[in-house]
Amino acid sequence: MLKSYQRMGCFPALEDVPEQVVEFVRRAVELPEGTLPVCRAEGTAKHHRGLVRKRVGVAYDQSDARRIAEQPIRRRPRRRAGRQT
């Protein structure tokens, strides 16, 4: 999760993590062959995401993120229905 967040700025779904990454981590922590990346409880995944954000120095504020994303949307001029530009 840490490397994904550092490189992409987001947390991919575990099934979207490339096999090469899974293999690398598996070897690095000496897990048995065939060990899959799973998180059995959503609370654990949420806790891990929080630890990663803390390590990277990023604060998670969903309302602030929505406000920031909304600004360019509201600035964009609206087109009238039926008009082509």
mmCIF file of N, CA and C in Angstrom, residues 7-83:
data_model
loop_
_atom_site.group_PDB
_atom_site.id
_atom_site.type_symbol
_atom_site.label_atom_id
_atom_site.label_comp_id
_atom_site.label_asym_id
_atom_site.label_seq_id
_atom_site.Cartn_x
_atom_site.Cartn_y
_atom_site.Cartn_z
ATOM 1 N N ARG A 7 3.776 6.146 -5.350
ATOM 2 C CA ARG A 7 3.938 6.257 -6.801
ATOM 3 C C ARG A 7 2.708 6.827 -7.501
ATOM 4 N N MET A 8 1.512 6.437 -7.040
ATOM 5 C CA MET A 8 0.287 6.791 -7.759
ATOM 6 C C MET A 8 -0.579 7.806 -7.028
ATOM 7 N N GLY A 9 -0.330 7.997 -5.724
ATOM 8 C CA GLY A 9 -1.143 8.934 -4.959
ATOM 9 C C GLY A 9 -2.514 8.389 -4.619
ATOM 10 N N CYS A 10 -2.682 7.082 -4.735
ATOM 11 C CA CYS A 10 -3.965 6.459 -4.393
ATOM 12 C C CYS A 10 -3.716 5.025 -3.949
ATOM 13 N N PHE A 11 -4.755 4.424 -3.416
ATOM 14 C CA PHE A 11 -4.685 3.036 -2.979
ATOM 15 C C PHE A 11 -5.467 2.169 -3.960
ATOM 16 N N PRO A 12 -4.782 1.363 -4.762
ATOM 17 C CA PRO A 12 -5.511 0.504 -5.693
ATOM 18 C C PRO A 12 -6.189 -0.641 -4.948
ATOM 19 N N ALA A 13 -7.225 -1.179 -5.531
ATOM 20 C CA ALA A 13 -7.843 -2.384 -4.977
ATOM 21 C C ALA A 13 -6.794 -3.482 -5.015
ATOM 22 N N LEU A 14 -6.797 -4.356 -4.027
ATOM 23 C CA LEU A 14 -5.772 -5.399 -3.952
ATOM 24 C C LEU A 14 -5.714 -6.249 -5.213
ATOM 25 N N GLU A 15 -6.854 -6.488 -5.832
ATOM 26 C CA GLU A 15 -6.855 -7.299 -7.053
ATOM 27 C C GLU A 15 -6.230 -6.563 -8.245
ATOM 28 N N ASP A 16 -6.041 -5.246 -8.103
ATOM 29 C CA ASP A 16 -5.436 -4.461 -9.180
ATOM 30 C C ASP A 16 -3.925 -4.280 -9.013
ATOM 31 N N VAL A 17 -3.366 -4.781 -7.926
ATOM 32 C CA VAL A 17 -1.922 -4.678 -7.706
ATOM 33 C C VAL A 17 -1.233 -5.655 -8.663
ATOM 34 N N PRO A 18 -0.280 -5.176 -9.452
ATOM 35 C CA PRO A 18 0.383 -6.056 -10.423
ATOM 36 C C PRO A 18 1.067 -7.245 -9.752
ATOM 37 N N GLU A 19 1.064 -8.366 -10.434
ATOM 38 C CA GLU A 19 1.666 -9.594 -9.906
ATOM 39 C C GLU A 19 3.138 -9.409 -9.559
ATOM 40 N N GLN A 20 3.857 -8.605 -10.355
ATOM 41 C CA GLN A 20 5.271 -8.364 -10.062
ATOM 42 C C GLN A 20 5.443 -7.708 -8.694
ATOM 43 N N VAL A 21 4.547 -6.804 -8.345
ATOM 44 C CA VAL A 21 4.610 -6.130 -7.044
ATOM 45 C C VAL A 21 4.308 -7.127 -5.928
ATOM 46 N N VAL A 22 3.283 -7.948 -6.140
ATOM 47 C CA VAL A 22 2.923 -8.969 -5.147
ATOM 48 C C VAL A 22 4.103 -9.900 -4.915
ATOM 49 N N GLU A 23 4.739 -10.338 -5.997
ATOM 50 C CA GLU A 23 5.899 -11.227 -5.888
ATOM 51 C C GLU A 23 7.057 -10.557 -5.150
ATOM 52 N N PHE A 24 7.317 -9.305 -5.470
ATOM 53 C CA PHE A 24 8.407 -8.579 -4.828
ATOM 54 C C PHE A 24 8.190 -8.492 -3.316
ATOM 55 N N VAL A 25 6.991 -8.095 -2.924
ATOM 56 C CA VAL A 25 6.685 -7.973 -1.494
ATOM 57 C C VAL A 25 6.736 -9.340 -0.823
ATOM 58 N N ARG A 26 6.193 -10.349 -1.488
ATOM 59 C CA ARG A 26 6.195 -11.705 -0.946
ATOM 60 C C ARG A 26 7.619 -12.167 -0.642
ATOM 61 N N ARG A 27 8.538 -11.938 -1.593
ATOM 62 C CA ARG A 27 9.937 -12.335 -1.375
ATOM 63 C C ARG A 27 10.601 -11.481 -0.296
ATOM 64 N N ALA A 28 10.318 -10.189 -0.284
ATOM 65 C CA ALA A 28 10.953 -9.275 0.667
ATOM 66 C C ALA A 28 10.626 -9.624 2.112
ATOM 67 N N VAL A 29 9.399 -10.066 2.360
ATOM 68 C CA VAL A 29 9.010 -10.407 3.737
ATOM 69 C C VAL A 29 8.997 -11.915 3.972
ATOM 70 N N GLU A 30 9.552 -12.646 2.990
ATOM 71 C CA GLU A 30 9.735 -14.093 3.098
ATOM 72 C C GLU A 30 8.439 -14.854 3.400
ATOM 73 N N LEU A 31 7.409 -14.540 2.619
ATOM 74 C CA LEU A 31 6.148 -15.270 2.725
ATOM 75 C C LEU A 31 6.182 -16.474 1.792
ATOM 76 N N PRO A 32 5.428 -17.510 2.107
ATOM 77 C CA PRO A 32 5.419 -18.699 1.242
ATOM 78 C C PRO A 32 4.873 -18.388 -0.158
ATOM 79 N N GLU A 33 5.365 -19.126 -1.127
ATOM 80 C CA GLU A 33 4.880 -19.009 -2.510
ATOM 81 C C GLU A 33 3.372 -19.194 -2.530
ATOM 82 N N GLY A 34 2.683 -18.376 -3.299
ATOM 83 C CA GLY A 34 1.236 -18.497 -3.415
ATOM 84 C C GLY A 34 0.461 -17.647 -2.417
ATOM 85 N N THR A 35 1.154 -16.952 -1.509
ATOM 86 C CA THR A 35 0.470 -16.069 -0.564
ATOM 87 C C THR A 35 -0.134 -14.910 -1.348
ATOM 88 N N LEU A 36 -1.403 -14.654 -1.121
ATOM 89 C CA LEU A 36 -2.114 -13.606 -1.852
ATOM 90 C C LEU A 36 -2.284 -12.364 -0.988
ATOM 91 N N PRO A 37 -2.352 -11.192 -1.622
ATOM 92 C CA PRO A 37 -2.605 -9.967 -0.863
ATOM 93 C C PRO A 37 -4.093 -9.878 -0.518
ATOM 94 N N VAL A 38 -4.419 -10.077 0.730
ATOM 95 C CA VAL A 38 -5.811 -9.981 1.168
ATOM 96 C C VAL A 38 -5.874 -9.165 2.444
ATOM 97 N N CYS A 39 -7.022 -8.583 2.656
ATOM 98 C CA CYS A 39 -7.296 -7.870 3.887
ATOM 99 C C CYS A 39 -8.673 -8.338 4.326
ATOM 100 N N ARG A 40 -8.717 -9.081 5.387
ATOM 101 C CA ARG A 40 -9.964 -9.730 5.805
ATOM 102 C C ARG A 40 -10.995 -8.771 6.393
ATOM 103 N N ALA A 41 -10.550 -7.662 6.943
ATOM 104 C CA ALA A 41 -11.501 -6.730 7.573
ATOM 105 C C ALA A 41 -11.299 -5.330 7.016
ATOM 106 N N GLU A 42 -12.389 -4.658 6.695
ATOM 107 C CA GLU A 42 -12.308 -3.297 6.173
ATOM 108 C C GLU A 42 -11.660 -2.366 7.195
ATOM 109 N N GLY A 43 -11.889 -2.625 8.474
ATOM 110 C CA GLY A 43 -11.266 -1.798 9.509
ATOM 111 C C GLY A 43 -9.751 -1.872 9.459
ATOM 112 N N THR A 44 -9.228 -3.062 9.161
ATOM 113 C CA THR A 44 -7.779 -3.229 9.052
ATOM 114 C C THR A 44 -7.251 -2.454 7.849
ATOM 115 N N ALA A 45 -7.934 -2.560 6.728
ATOM 116 C CA ALA A 45 -7.518 -1.829 5.529
ATOM 117 C C ALA A 45 -7.548 -0.325 5.790
ATOM 118 N N LYS A 46 -8.575 0.141 6.453
ATOM 119 C CA LYS A 46 -8.697 1.574 6.771
ATOM 120 C C LYS A 46 -7.546 2.001 7.677
ATOM 121 N N HIS A 47 -7.218 1.174 8.668
ATOM 122 C CA HIS A 47 -6.115 1.471 9.571
ATOM 123 C C HIS A 47 -4.797 1.543 8.796
ATOM 124 N N HIS A 48 -4.575 0.597 7.891
ATOM 125 C CA HIS A 48 -3.347 0.588 7.092
ATOM 126 C C HIS A 48 -3.256 1.828 6.208
ATOM 127 N N ARG A 49 -4.369 2.225 5.607
ATOM 128 C CA ARG A 49 -4.361 3.444 4.790
ATOM 129 C C ARG A 49 -3.992 4.658 5.640
ATOM 130 N N GLY A 50 -4.503 4.691 6.862
ATOM 131 C CA GLY A 50 -4.165 5.786 7.770
ATOM 132 C C GLY A 50 -2.679 5.803 8.111
ATOM 133 N N LEU A 51 -2.100 4.624 8.341
ATOM 134 C CA LEU A 51 -0.668 4.534 8.639
ATOM 135 C C LEU A 51 0.166 5.002 7.449
ATOM 136 N N VAL A 52 -0.257 4.628 6.253
ATOM 137 C CA VAL A 52 0.472 5.042 5.053
ATOM 138 C C VAL A 52 0.395 6.557 4.902
ATOM 139 N N ARG A 53 -0.789 7.132 5.064
ATOM 140 C CA ARG A 53 -0.924 8.591 4.944
ATOM 141 C C ARG A 53 -0.059 9.303 5.978
ATOM 142 N N LYS A 54 -0.027 8.779 7.187
ATOM 143 C CA LYS A 54 0.796 9.376 8.239
ATOM 144 C C LYS A 54 2.273 9.314 7.851
ATOM 145 N N ARG A 55 2.709 8.174 7.356
ATOM 146 C CA ARG A 55 4.108 7.995 6.954
ATOM 147 C C ARG A 55 4.488 8.957 5.828
ATOM 148 N N VAL A 56 3.569 9.151 4.879
ATOM 149 C CA VAL A 56 3.830 10.010 3.726
ATOM 150 C C VAL A 56 3.633 11.488 4.084
ATOM 151 N N GLY A 57 2.915 11.753 5.170
ATOM 152 C CA GLY A 57 2.676 13.130 5.584
ATOM 153 C C GLY A 57 1.488 13.772 4.902
ATOM 154 N N VAL A 58 0.477 12.959 4.628
ATOM 155 C CA VAL A 58 -0.723 13.443 3.950
ATOM 156 C C VAL A 58 -1.917 13.346 4.901
ATOM 157 N N ALA A 59 -2.706 14.399 4.939
ATOM 158 C CA ALA A 59 -3.917 14.378 5.762
ATOM 159 C C ALA A 59 -5.103 13.995 4.879
ATOM 160 N N TYR A 60 -6.013 13.198 5.429
ATOM 161 C CA TYR A 60 -7.205 12.783 4.686
ATOM 162 C C TYR A 60 -8.391 13.570 5.208
ATOM 163 N N ASP A 61 -8.936 14.403 4.363
ATOM 164 C CA ASP A 61 -10.093 15.210 4.724
ATOM 165 C C ASP A 61 -11.052 15.170 3.542
ATOM 166 N N GLN A 62 -12.022 14.271 3.629
ATOM 167 C CA GLN A 62 -12.922 14.038 2.497
ATOM 168 C C GLN A 62 -13.708 15.296 2.115
ATOM 169 N N SER A 63 -14.192 16.054 3.090
ATOM 170 C CA SER A 63 -14.979 17.244 2.753
ATOM 171 C C SER A 63 -14.103 18.287 2.063
ATOM 172 N N ASP A 64 -12.856 18.431 2.500
ATOM 173 C CA ASP A 64 -11.952 19.372 1.858
ATOM 174 C C ASP A 64 -11.622 18.917 0.439
ATOM 175 N N ALA A 65 -11.430 17.613 0.257
ATOM 176 C CA ALA A 65 -11.146 17.078 -1.074
ATOM 177 C C ALA A 65 -12.315 17.348 -2.024
ATOM 178 N N ARG A 66 -13.530 17.167 -1.551
ATOM 179 C CA ARG A 66 -14.704 17.446 -2.404
ATOM 180 C C ARG A 66 -14.789 18.917 -2.757
ATOM 181 N N ARG A 67 -14.501 19.785 -1.774
ATOM 182 C CA ARG A 67 -14.543 21.225 -2.021
ATOM 183 C C ARG A 67 -13.525 21.607 -3.092
ATOM 184 N N ILE A 68 -12.316 21.062 -2.999
ATOM 185 C CA ILE A 68 -11.268 21.361 -3.970
ATOM 186 C C ILE A 68 -11.661 20.847 -5.357
ATOM 187 N N ALA A 69 -12.212 19.648 -5.436
ATOM 188 C CA ALA A 69 -12.615 19.076 -6.720
ATOM 189 C C ALA A 69 -13.796 19.827 -7.328
ATOM 190 N N GLU A 70 -14.630 20.393 -6.497
ATOM 191 C CA GLU A 70 -15.827 21.085 -6.965
ATOM 192 C C GLU A 70 -15.509 22.437 -7.603
ATOM 193 N N GLN A 71 -14.457 23.090 -7.178
ATOM 194 C CA GLN A 71 -14.139 24.435 -7.662
ATOM 195 C C GLN A 71 -14.010 24.528 -9.179
ATOM 196 N N PRO A 72 -13.213 23.693 -9.834
ATOM 197 C CA PRO A 72 -13.117 23.828 -11.293
ATOM 198 C C PRO A 72 -14.417 23.458 -12.012
ATOM 199 N N ILE A 73 -15.185 22.582 -11.417
ATOM 200 C CA ILE A 73 -16.458 22.194 -12.029
ATOM 201 C C ILE A 73 -17.405 23.382 -12.050
ATOM 202 N N ARG A 74 -17.457 24.109 -10.965
ATOM 203 C CA ARG A 74 -18.364 25.268 -10.877
ATOM 204 C C ARG A 74 -17.882 26.437 -11.733
ATOM 205 N N ARG A 75 -16.585 26.545 -11.973
ATOM 206 C CA ARG A 75 -16.048 27.638 -12.806
ATOM 207 C C ARG A 75 -16.299 27.408 -14.281
ATOM 208 N N ARG A 76 -16.464 26.168 -14.690
ATOM 209 C CA ARG A 76 -16.648 25.844 -16.103
ATOM 210 C C ARG A 76 -17.992 26.386 -16.579
ATOM 211 N N PRO A 77 -17.997 27.135 -17.671
ATOM 212 C CA PRO A 77 -19.272 27.668 -18.180
ATOM 213 C C PRO A 77 -20.172 26.551 -18.669
ATOM 214 N N ARG A 78 -21.432 26.676 -18.387
ATOM 215 C CA ARG A 78 -22.395 25.665 -18.807
ATOM 216 C C ARG A 78 -22.869 25.952 -20.222
ATOM 217 N N ARG A 79 -23.063 24.884 -20.986
ATOM 218 C CA ARG A 79 -23.620 25.029 -22.338
ATOM 219 C C ARG A 79 -25.116 24.840 -22.275
ATOM 220 N N ARG A 80 -25.795 25.528 -23.132
ATOM 221 C CA ARG A 80 -27.247 25.335 -23.235
ATOM 222 C C ARG A 80 -27.541 24.068 -24.014
ATOM 223 N N ALA A 81 -28.591 23.409 -23.647
ATOM 224 C CA ALA A 81 -28.998 22.177 -24.351
ATOM 225 C C ALA A 81 -29.320 22.523 -25.799
ATOM 226 N N GLY A 82 -28.839 21.706 -26.721
ATOM 227 C CA GLY A 82 -29.140 21.894 -28.132
ATOM 228 C C GLY A 82 -28.171 22.791 -28.870
ATOM 229 N N ARG A 83 -27.345 23.523 -28.154
ATOM 230 C CA ARG A 83 -26.360 24.405 -28.812
ATOM 231 C C ARG A 83 -25.044 23.690 -28.983
#
